Amino acid sequence: MIHTKRTIVLGLQPTVYGTPEKGWPVTAPNADEVNRIFRSAPFIVDLGLQLDSLEPGACTSVLLLEPRHLQQDGFVHAGVQATVADHTAGAAAATLVSPAQIVLTAEFKINFLRAAKGERLICRSKVLKPGTQLSVVESEVFCIASGTEHLVSKATATVAIVTPRGG
Amino acid sequence: MIHTKRTIVLGLQPTVYGTPEKGWPVTAPNADEVNRIFRSAPFIVDLGLQLDSLEPGACTSVLLLEPRHLQQDGFVHAGVQATVADHTAGAAAATLVSPAQIVLTAEFKINFLRAAKGERLICRSKVLKPGTQLSVVESEVFCIASGTEHLVSKATATVAIVTPRGG
Amino acid sequence: MIHTKRTIVLGLQPTVYGTPEKGWPVTAPNADEVNRIFRSAPFIVDLGLQLDSLEPGACTSVLLLEPRHLQQDGFVHAGVQATVADHTAGAAAATLVSPAQIVLTAEFKINFLRAAKGERLICRSKVLKPGTQLSVVESEVFCIASGTEHLVSKATATVAIVTPRGG
Amino acid sequence: MIHTKRTIVLGLQPTVYGTPEKGWPVTAPNADEVNRIFRSAPFIVDLGLQLDSLEPGACTSVLLLEPRHLQQDGFVHAGVQATVADHTAGAAAATLVSPAQIVLTAEFKINFLRAAKGERLICRSKVLKPGTQLSVVESEVFCIASGTEHLVSKATATVAIVTPRGG
């Protein structure tokens, strides 16, 4: 397996998220915070996870799979799936908070349903129950292999809504 | 924030895990499989997670934190912590399986207890209940900041023990 | 609060589950095992949980709420909701196993979305991913208050499929 | 199996919890709220769960097992174990809140480690991380069979700390 060298310089990518076809940058509710979540999180930029679409209480993201995303047996690592599920859940919750607030994952649980192998992950997250202090969000992670989409994991996250002091 | 360029060539690091002081390579039970788990999982090598110590039913790993491991507010990304907790749990479970078997995470749940900021993560995983088909493993993730260790997250994982066909 | 006296004699109820209108006893796939699960589980009979409907990979149950189902602040106890979610999930999984097999919950996670108060709980469980050793099932618990249905909790369960020795 | 008839009249038991040997009623921190949680929760009184001991951030409860606590194969029902784990976790969290506050379970996850069969359940709950809005609590449920104690399930609960309006 050849591991490709990557050079990532944060902040220089004009469009790390979205696609021109979809009319990005996002102008959905609280889009600034969601854009910030995808653009300013180094681990997410490094992973290659991109914001795909956004609506109130929902977010979809996409990850083009590379060899570096795999575990020892050639499947997408559980940690990659968990990261995608968690981050997209946070973004879905962030569409419903006020501008002065940020979101932090309090906990999540994820079930791995099938060994994931393919070209792309798509994560669809949806707020199951919005709250003022806690929102509960579900994330479904699909793997696209040869054009067919399979649900590979599903997560439920409890997201805390926090008003930073001094912020 | 400066994001350092990384060049990773799998298989060329003579000691991606352990330390000479600890007498590695590992000779603990099923060490071959655990070494394989840490050495041959591209996502884990890429992340920088290293095997630190091993005993029957337990595993400890270490991650030197870099800016690329953070989320948008400067804390260690939940996905990084989840990856570390999951992978080390799998390694702990792998110490108790037979050579022909591999481990796969069926599900895990993780609670984030404090915002994680510091120089290093240490993950200590322990099998709570070994089984022939499923093992239940707990992972505690600590963050070391200025020499002080804080528990930042705790996970419980259900690990499936699988005998690959033809393997 | 008045706590009504209950006298329950297992096995004497001619129809502890289902309703004549729905054509019970159940004749859906593996209905014998599902009927057994609802009829022969003392805790379930005692609680008052009744099987409502059944199809391959899915089960619905109903609980008429009584004062004894509440916690200290007048809401349906989390343990009641968890029991209903777990048991109905097991029944949904049982519709897909072979006659010689039984189901046992390996783990579940449940989120409580709203304080539950009303006349009735309805639980709808559906197998998200069937397996030969493990099935993943989701349960949604609704509370009916004054004719309106609210989702009060949602659970994800990992159900082990076991072939009893000597059975 | 004979199911014993139970007559429960709330509020008439002078000591539904604790034992004289242990010097109850409880005088530990916030004991009033914990006593209320065990005494005024009809589902808990009905189940037979009793408060055993209490200290800041920790609670132990006991359940004498009866046939009515079992599932269809003669084991303690997962819902009984979940109820015990949840309720004792809430009590442990309640030892650390102020008198005007109440606790509500936001979510929990429980792993069932062994089929539970025996005379008694003991649940030991401990706050892993106290918080002002959320506390994370762990509960270990043990089953005592012929004098030997086995860990049968383990739960992690996120408990919300709420200040009731008008209270």
XYZ file of C-alpha atoms in Angstrom:
668
model
C 0.000 0.000 0.000
C 1.356 3.383 -0.949
C 0.635 6.217 1.363
C 0.466 9.494 -0.510
C 2.273 12.501 0.886
C -0.038 15.325 1.823
C 0.735 18.973 2.239
C -1.979 20.850 3.989
C -1.807 24.547 4.697
C -4.773 25.652 6.702
C -6.693 28.619 5.398
C -5.362 28.552 1.877
C -7.985 26.340 0.365
C -10.553 28.651 -1.205
C -13.219 25.967 -1.069
C -12.458 23.197 1.355
C -16.153 22.572 1.670
C -19.193 22.479 -0.575
C -19.319 22.682 -4.324
C -19.992 25.584 -6.672
C -23.008 23.700 -8.057
C -24.642 23.826 -4.660
C -24.202 27.560 -4.355
C -21.748 27.635 -1.488
C -20.709 29.384 0.689
C -23.584 28.303 2.841
C -26.276 30.854 3.588
C -28.456 28.528 5.652
C -29.293 29.350 9.296
C -26.173 29.907 11.362
C -24.046 29.095 8.343
C -21.131 31.123 9.697
C -20.719 28.824 12.663
C -21.078 25.705 10.529
C -18.566 26.993 8.000
C -16.215 27.757 10.858
C -16.687 24.238 12.243
C -15.649 22.690 8.940
C -12.970 25.225 7.959
C -11.235 25.930 11.254
C -11.059 22.454 12.718
C -7.563 21.250 11.772
C -8.393 17.571 12.318
C -11.349 17.827 9.959
C -9.424 19.703 7.275
C -6.611 17.185 7.622
C -9.000 14.236 7.402
C -10.497 15.720 4.237
C -14.101 15.891 5.452
C -16.146 18.399 3.475
C -19.453 20.067 4.156
C -21.933 19.067 1.485
C -25.290 20.555 2.403
C -27.084 22.214 5.248
C -30.587 22.950 6.392
C -32.091 23.855 9.763
C -31.367 20.902 12.040
C -29.566 18.850 9.414
C -26.153 18.563 7.801
C -24.557 16.321 5.191
C -20.816 15.836 4.763
C -18.624 13.882 2.354
C -15.238 12.205 2.686
C -13.314 10.942 -0.332
C -11.665 7.773 0.947
C -7.902 7.349 0.715
C -5.619 4.542 1.908
C -4.714 6.622 4.965
C -8.320 6.284 6.242
C -8.128 2.514 6.626
C -7.439 0.106 9.480
C -5.237 -2.982 9.463
C -7.598 -5.160 7.420
C -8.358 -2.670 4.656
C -11.646 -1.296 5.979
C -12.406 2.323 6.827
C -11.202 2.785 10.399
C -13.930 2.981 13.067
C -12.263 6.189 14.243
C -12.748 7.795 10.836
C -16.419 6.875 10.829
C -16.800 8.090 14.415
C -15.111 11.393 13.578
C -17.341 11.953 10.568
C -20.476 11.038 12.539
C -19.524 13.250 15.480
C -18.457 16.283 13.511
C -21.459 16.294 11.196
C -23.765 15.858 14.208
C -22.174 18.912 15.800
C -22.722 20.901 12.615
C -26.384 19.848 12.459
C -26.852 20.989 16.054
C -25.002 24.240 15.317
C -27.605 25.238 12.712
C -30.069 25.724 15.569
C -28.029 27.664 18.138
C -27.721 31.426 18.495
C -24.646 33.226 17.115
C -23.007 33.641 20.542
C -23.124 29.924 21.279
C -20.867 27.020 20.364
C -21.483 23.279 20.375
C -19.450 20.583 22.137
C -20.108 16.844 22.025
C -21.017 15.566 25.492
C -21.134 11.922 24.402
C -21.917 9.706 21.471
C -22.535 6.057 20.736
C -21.902 4.465 17.368
C -22.774 1.049 15.971
C -20.735 -0.370 13.120
C -23.086 -2.310 10.889
C -20.893 -3.530 8.034
C -17.218 -3.498 7.162
C -16.814 -0.267 5.170
C -14.945 -0.382 1.871
C -15.424 1.972 -1.046
C -14.696 5.327 -2.623
C -16.594 7.743 -0.456
C -18.341 8.216 2.887
C -21.478 10.319 3.098
C -22.765 11.314 6.501
C -26.297 12.547 7.036
C -26.955 14.035 10.461
C -30.288 15.193 11.785
C -31.329 16.739 15.079
C -33.751 14.325 16.745
C -34.526 16.686 19.631
C -33.277 20.271 19.782
C -32.783 21.808 23.211
C -31.471 24.959 24.831
C -28.716 23.143 26.735
C -28.560 19.758 24.995
C -29.508 18.580 21.524
C -29.748 14.948 20.526
C -28.545 14.257 16.998
C -28.442 11.117 14.839
C -25.801 10.498 12.189
C -25.980 7.872 9.483
C -22.734 7.081 7.706
C -22.996 5.572 4.225
C -20.193 4.097 2.171
C -20.362 4.356 -1.611
C -18.772 1.410 -3.388
C -19.109 1.058 -7.159
C -22.011 3.472 -7.137
C -23.992 1.629 -4.479
C -24.656 3.217 -1.110
C -24.594 1.126 2.081
C -25.345 2.244 5.618
C -22.133 1.321 7.445
C -22.598 2.960 10.827
C -25.089 4.903 12.860
C -24.445 7.194 15.795
C -26.481 9.063 18.373
C -24.803 12.120 19.897
C -25.679 14.367 22.806
C -24.398 17.827 21.942
C -23.984 20.477 24.647
C -24.804 24.060 23.699
C -22.402 26.378 25.435
C -22.149 30.162 25.725
C -18.428 30.899 26.103
C -17.622 33.386 28.850
C -16.273 36.629 27.541
C -17.449 35.556 24.103
C -1.901 28.089 13.613
C 0.816 26.407 11.622
C 0.085 23.008 10.278
C 3.229 20.988 9.848
C 3.742 19.042 6.677
C 3.970 15.316 7.276
C 5.513 12.664 5.117
C 4.564 9.186 6.158
C 5.846 6.095 4.435
C 4.241 3.016 5.879
C 6.543 0.227 6.954
C 9.731 2.247 7.006
C 9.635 3.251 10.632
C 11.729 0.697 12.502
C 9.937 1.450 15.770
C 6.607 3.164 15.286
C 5.518 1.787 18.631
C 6.995 1.211 22.069
C 10.290 2.353 23.462
C 13.626 0.583 23.855
C 13.395 1.078 27.636
C 10.271 -1.049 27.712
C 11.901 -3.915 25.886
C 9.873 -3.765 22.709
C 9.071 -5.399 20.320
C 6.251 -6.740 22.373
C 6.418 -10.353 23.473
C 3.205 -10.330 25.504
C 0.310 -12.675 24.624
C -0.740 -12.328 21.015
C 1.754 -9.528 20.540
C 2.003 -10.206 16.811
C -1.619 -9.280 16.266
C -1.359 -6.196 18.476
C 1.799 -5.067 16.728
C 0.045 -5.572 13.407
C -2.934 -3.533 14.633
C -0.706 -0.579 15.470
C 1.756 -0.912 12.575
C -0.488 -1.829 9.671
C -3.424 0.460 10.297
C -2.733 3.470 8.058
C -5.113 5.762 9.941
C -3.365 4.989 13.225
C 0.134 5.436 11.818
C -1.011 8.679 10.191
C -2.586 9.925 13.421
C 0.654 9.169 15.266
C -0.814 6.836 17.874
C 1.824 4.574 19.396
C 1.603 1.384 21.399
C 3.075 1.968 24.832
C 2.538 -1.193 26.852
C 0.647 -4.430 26.784
C -0.457 -7.153 29.132
C -3.128 -9.848 28.910
C -6.434 -8.002 28.599
C -4.924 -4.535 28.720
C -3.211 -2.040 26.447
C -1.842 1.475 26.821
C -1.183 3.855 23.927
C 0.244 7.362 23.584
C -0.395 10.211 21.181
C 1.854 13.264 21.038
C -0.563 16.102 20.338
C -0.071 18.362 17.346
C -2.143 21.261 16.015
C -3.614 18.920 13.388
C -5.392 16.953 16.172
C -7.550 19.891 17.265
C -11.089 21.071 16.571
C -12.265 24.605 15.828
C -11.903 25.916 19.380
C -8.401 24.606 20.064
C -9.336 21.422 21.939
C -8.407 17.871 20.957
C -11.111 16.782 18.495
C -13.671 14.311 19.854
C -12.887 12.149 16.819
C -9.225 11.906 17.827
C -10.171 10.837 21.339
C -12.721 8.368 19.964
C -10.154 6.891 17.576
C -7.603 6.469 20.337
C -10.182 4.935 22.704
C -11.500 2.567 20.030
C -8.168 1.407 18.671
C -6.590 0.789 22.066
C -9.718 -1.104 23.166
C -9.370 -3.324 20.109
C -5.733 -3.982 20.958
C -6.615 -4.886 24.552
C -9.230 -7.343 23.277
C -6.742 -8.737 20.741
C -4.380 -9.835 23.524
C -6.948 -12.482 24.465
C -7.911 -13.973 21.088
C -6.348 -16.909 19.312
C -3.843 -16.331 16.468
C -6.360 -17.116 13.716
C -8.843 -14.505 14.944
C -9.156 -10.785 14.376
C -11.083 -8.138 16.293
C -13.632 -5.671 14.925
C -15.458 -2.987 16.909
C -19.191 -3.693 16.951
C -20.054 -0.481 18.779
C -18.725 1.971 21.316
C -19.957 4.829 23.439
C -17.752 7.638 24.664
C -18.343 10.436 27.167
C -16.292 13.603 26.928
C -15.650 14.819 30.457
C -13.470 17.890 30.014
C -12.195 20.001 27.138
C -8.843 18.381 26.286
C -5.810 20.596 25.855
C -2.206 19.587 26.426
C 0.884 17.878 25.089
C -0.062 14.234 25.095
C -2.944 11.776 25.257
C -2.536 8.501 27.107
C -5.163 5.831 26.669
C -5.502 2.926 29.068
C -7.816 0.158 27.889
C -8.870 -2.876 29.875
C -11.085 -5.824 29.042
C -14.039 -5.717 31.448
C -15.473 -9.022 30.228
C -13.677 -11.302 27.762
C -15.813 -13.541 25.570
C -15.480 -15.978 22.723
C -17.634 -13.916 20.355
C -17.759 -10.521 22.077
C -15.481 -8.774 24.534
C -16.434 -5.640 26.440
C -13.564 -3.205 26.890
C -13.233 0.110 28.715
C -10.881 2.884 27.599
C -9.855 5.865 29.669
C -8.257 8.738 27.791
C -6.043 11.083 29.776
C -4.586 14.396 28.629
C -1.241 15.501 30.003
C -0.929 19.270 30.333
C 2.121 20.781 32.072
C 2.867 17.442 33.671
C -0.606 16.936 35.127
C -2.831 14.119 33.944
C -6.594 14.626 33.561
C -9.186 12.057 32.563
C -10.775 13.683 29.491
C -12.951 10.909 28.104
C -14.102 7.401 28.830
C -15.412 4.823 26.396
C -17.001 1.397 26.550
C -16.581 -0.765 23.452
C -18.114 -4.034 22.355
C -15.505 -5.830 20.265
C -16.474 -8.720 17.999
C -14.023 -11.605 17.699
C -14.050 -12.905 14.168
C -12.421 -15.865 12.457
C -11.876 -14.773 8.850
C -12.914 -17.354 6.280
C -10.011 -18.784 4.365
C -7.726 -17.158 6.913
C -51.298 8.980 44.844
C -53.227 5.737 45.038
C -51.388 2.599 44.154
C -53.731 -0.061 42.879
C -53.337 -3.597 44.132
C -52.438 -6.031 41.405
C -52.912 -9.752 41.333
C -51.066 -11.415 38.527
C -51.126 -15.132 37.946
C -48.811 -16.039 35.125
C -50.259 -18.149 32.382
C -53.891 -17.590 33.210
C -54.455 -14.561 31.051
C -56.018 -15.838 27.839
C -54.846 -12.763 25.935
C -52.048 -10.929 27.664
C -50.956 -9.632 24.323
C -52.553 -8.365 21.161
C -56.178 -7.621 20.502
C -58.913 -9.643 18.838
C -59.307 -6.879 16.256
C -55.759 -7.470 15.091
C -56.296 -11.192 14.667
C -53.975 -12.438 17.362
C -52.450 -14.831 18.316
C -49.616 -13.744 16.130
C -48.903 -15.803 13.056
C -46.068 -13.672 11.728
C -42.543 -15.097 11.243
C -41.248 -16.752 14.398
C -44.375 -15.688 16.229
C -44.022 -18.526 18.717
C -40.784 -17.138 20.074
C -42.142 -13.585 20.175
C -45.301 -14.720 21.927
C -43.154 -16.605 24.419
C -41.029 -13.485 24.985
C -44.102 -11.437 25.881
C -46.050 -14.150 27.718
C -43.349 -15.943 29.691
C -41.270 -13.010 30.887
C -42.597 -12.338 34.403
C -41.180 -8.810 34.542
C -42.959 -7.906 31.315
C -46.271 -9.443 32.340
C -45.967 -7.686 35.698
C -45.150 -4.358 34.062
C -48.195 -4.730 31.833
C -46.380 -4.460 28.497
C -48.395 -5.969 25.668
C -47.455 -7.050 22.178
C -49.364 -4.964 19.678
C -48.136 -5.926 16.225
C -45.404 -7.816 14.500
C -43.795 -8.089 11.107
C -40.457 -9.436 9.905
C -37.812 -7.310 11.626
C -40.265 -5.107 13.484
C -42.397 -5.137 16.612
C -44.753 -2.704 18.318
C -45.782 -2.896 21.966
C -48.116 -0.915 24.207
C -48.101 -0.079 27.907
C -51.108 1.458 29.632
C -49.545 3.833 32.138
C -50.391 3.553 35.827
C -49.121 5.492 38.852
C -46.757 2.612 39.642
C -44.800 3.329 36.441
C -43.703 6.801 37.573
C -40.606 8.272 39.207
C -40.454 10.774 42.056
C -41.513 13.799 39.997
C -44.541 12.246 38.306
C -42.904 11.278 34.995
C -42.664 7.786 33.529
C -39.538 6.268 35.084
C -36.514 5.994 32.779
C -36.330 2.330 33.777
C -39.852 1.702 32.464
C -38.971 3.311 29.147
C -35.707 1.386 28.991
C -37.482 -1.894 29.718
C -40.064 -1.269 27.029
C -37.396 -0.234 24.503
C -35.191 -3.229 25.298
C -37.897 -5.864 25.330
C -39.550 -4.720 22.121
C -36.146 -4.555 20.432
C -35.521 -8.161 21.452
C -38.873 -9.183 20.014
C -38.137 -7.401 16.720
C -34.811 -9.248 16.497
C -36.520 -12.538 17.404
C -38.732 -12.344 14.305
C -35.624 -12.993 12.216
C -33.922 -15.867 14.072
C -34.380 -19.565 13.514
C -36.638 -21.578 15.854
C -33.728 -23.114 17.801
C -32.263 -19.723 18.676
C -32.993 -17.209 21.412
C -32.119 -13.527 21.713
C -30.265 -11.794 24.550
C -29.511 -8.077 24.793
C -25.752 -7.499 24.704
C -26.058 -3.749 25.304
C -28.279 -0.789 24.654
C -28.146 2.973 24.837
C -31.170 5.158 25.358
C -31.675 8.912 25.136
C -34.525 10.524 27.029
C -35.847 13.369 24.924
C -38.748 14.756 26.923
C -40.288 14.201 30.342
C -42.921 11.518 29.677
C -46.419 12.029 31.052
C -49.603 10.577 29.616
C -51.912 7.617 29.320
C -49.962 5.187 27.215
C -46.520 4.293 25.890
C -46.159 2.879 22.400
C -42.835 1.393 21.403
C -41.909 0.788 17.780
C -38.794 -1.292 17.263
C -37.121 -2.044 13.973
C -34.061 -4.078 13.062
C -31.529 -1.692 11.529
C -29.087 -4.467 10.632
C -29.877 -8.163 11.010
C -26.988 -10.526 11.599
C -26.302 -14.161 12.343
C -24.620 -13.450 15.674
C -25.651 -9.858 16.378
C -28.570 -7.727 15.272
C -28.761 -3.977 15.764
C -32.250 -2.729 16.595
C -33.711 0.730 17.127
C -36.632 1.416 19.456
C -38.682 4.592 19.527
C -40.846 5.116 22.594
C -43.833 7.424 22.211
C -46.051 8.744 24.978
C -49.714 9.438 24.231
C -51.125 12.344 26.211
C -54.633 13.642 25.438
C -54.532 11.914 22.081
C -51.228 13.424 20.983
C -48.178 11.253 20.433
C -44.716 12.489 21.421
C -41.395 10.732 20.939
C -40.052 10.542 24.497
C -37.044 8.282 24.132
C -35.008 6.446 21.555
C -32.769 3.442 22.042
C -30.270 1.455 20.009
C -29.740 -2.139 21.101
C -27.221 -4.792 20.135
C -28.984 -8.133 20.422
C -26.992 -11.376 20.564
C -28.460 -14.396 18.788
C -27.697 -17.492 20.793
C -28.222 -21.194 20.163
C -28.690 -22.730 23.609
C -26.689 -25.895 24.184
C -28.820 -28.957 24.521
C -31.689 -26.921 23.081
C -43.380 -20.523 38.467
C -45.485 -18.944 41.155
C -45.916 -15.237 41.037
C -46.563 -13.835 44.490
C -49.327 -11.311 44.950
C -48.051 -7.960 46.146
C -49.908 -5.233 47.913
C -48.011 -1.999 47.982
C -49.323 1.112 49.654
C -46.992 3.998 49.072
C -45.915 5.962 52.091
C -46.843 3.419 54.725
C -43.539 1.618 54.883
C -41.632 3.201 57.750
C -38.304 2.063 56.348
C -38.480 1.159 52.685
C -34.793 1.907 52.410
C -31.648 1.289 54.415
C -31.206 -0.864 57.474
C -31.128 0.026 61.170
C -27.597 -1.394 61.390
C -26.397 1.238 58.954
C -27.887 4.072 60.954
C -30.479 5.226 58.472
C -32.261 7.533 57.772
C -29.473 8.901 55.662
C -27.742 12.028 56.893
C -25.155 12.221 54.132
C -24.961 15.261 51.810
C -28.286 16.038 50.204
C -29.784 12.989 51.875
C -33.278 14.460 51.740
C -33.305 14.431 47.962
C -31.836 10.933 47.787
C -34.349 9.625 50.310
C -37.106 11.251 48.278
C -35.771 9.617 45.109
C -35.978 6.165 46.669
C -39.161 6.682 48.720
C -41.349 8.680 46.375
C -40.642 6.952 43.083
C -43.531 4.480 42.740
C -41.725 2.334 40.160
C -38.757 1.934 42.489
C -40.859 1.136 45.547
C -42.854 -1.328 43.460
C -39.694 -2.956 42.092
C -38.374 -3.333 45.633
C -35.120 -1.432 45.147
C -33.706 -0.172 48.424
C -31.105 2.438 49.238
C -28.184 0.789 50.997
C -25.513 3.412 51.511
C -24.568 6.881 50.458
C -21.572 9.148 50.357
C -20.726 12.294 48.403
C -20.787 11.272 44.743
C -21.657 7.640 45.379
C -24.659 5.468 46.129
C -25.266 1.756 46.665
C -28.642 0.058 46.341
C -29.925 -3.483 46.831
C -32.693 -5.496 45.211
C -33.851 -8.825 46.625
C -34.630 -10.870 43.531
C -38.058 -12.407 43.075
C -39.529 -14.440 40.206
C -41.302 -11.318 38.962
C -37.912 -9.728 38.119
C -37.033 -12.350 35.509
C -37.285 -12.606 31.734
C -38.485 -15.532 29.648
C -35.388 -17.703 30.171
C -35.117 -17.338 33.937
C -32.515 -14.560 34.053
C -32.933 -11.138 35.654
C -34.572 -8.972 32.985
C -32.304 -6.433 31.303
C -34.933 -3.811 32.133
C -34.609 -4.553 35.858
C -30.832 -4.183 35.672
C -31.190 -0.997 33.624
C -33.673 0.467 36.112
C -31.408 -0.297 39.046
C -28.356 1.122 37.264
C -30.197 4.273 36.176
C -31.902 5.025 39.465
C -28.804 4.492 41.598
C -26.788 6.660 39.193
C -29.350 9.438 39.630
C -29.084 9.128 43.409
C -25.268 9.302 43.256
C -25.522 12.471 41.162
C -28.139 13.895 43.530
C -25.691 13.810 46.448
C -23.785 16.623 44.741
C -26.548 19.035 43.678
C -27.966 21.934 45.646
C -31.279 21.525 47.500
C -33.300 23.446 44.900
C -32.184 21.175 42.072
C -33.398 17.834 40.808
C -31.723 15.238 38.597
C -33.062 13.720 35.359
C -31.346 11.074 33.254
C -30.463 12.487 29.829
C -29.187 9.157 28.491
C -27.488 5.977 29.552
C -25.780 2.992 27.973
C -25.586 -0.403 29.601
C -23.620 -3.542 28.721
C -24.861 -6.904 29.907
C -21.839 -9.005 30.733
C -23.283 -12.279 32.025
C -26.700 -13.852 32.358
C -27.824 -12.778 35.844
C -29.239 -15.396 38.182
C -29.165 -15.293 41.973
C -30.682 -13.970 45.161
C -29.792 -10.313 45.116
C -28.603 -7.435 42.949
C -26.246 -4.851 44.373
C -25.645 -1.668 42.419
C -22.701 0.586 43.113
C -22.847 3.966 41.368
C -20.143 6.591 41.365
C -19.926 10.027 39.801
C -17.090 9.958 37.281
C -17.327 13.672 36.517
C -19.569 16.064 38.425
C -20.829 19.129 36.610
C -23.159 22.060 37.097
C -25.443 21.087 34.210
C -24.429 17.472 33.531
C -22.842 14.781 35.647
C -21.464 11.542 34.258
C -22.056 8.546 36.514
C -21.027 4.891 36.301
C -23.094 2.057 37.748
C -21.888 -1.477 38.308
C -24.567 -4.084 38.903
C -23.534 -7.234 40.754
C -25.568 -10.388 41.212
C -25.099 -12.426 44.360
C -25.589 -16.160 43.825
C -24.779 -18.605 46.638
C -22.725 -15.956 48.370
C -20.578 -15.140 45.341
C -20.732 -11.723 43.707
C -20.503 -11.365 39.916
C -20.473 -8.172 37.881
C -23.441 -8.684 35.549
C -23.818 -5.279 33.922
C -22.211 -1.897 33.753
C -23.788 1.403 32.766
C -22.659 4.936 32.063
C -25.285 7.633 32.550
C -25.397 11.323 31.703
C -27.539 12.989 34.337
C -28.965 16.473 33.781
C -29.131 18.796 36.787
C -32.258 20.880 36.567
C -33.630 23.773 38.605
C -37.421 23.466 38.366
C -39.173 26.740 37.605
C -41.263 27.983 40.485
C -39.430 25.508 42.708
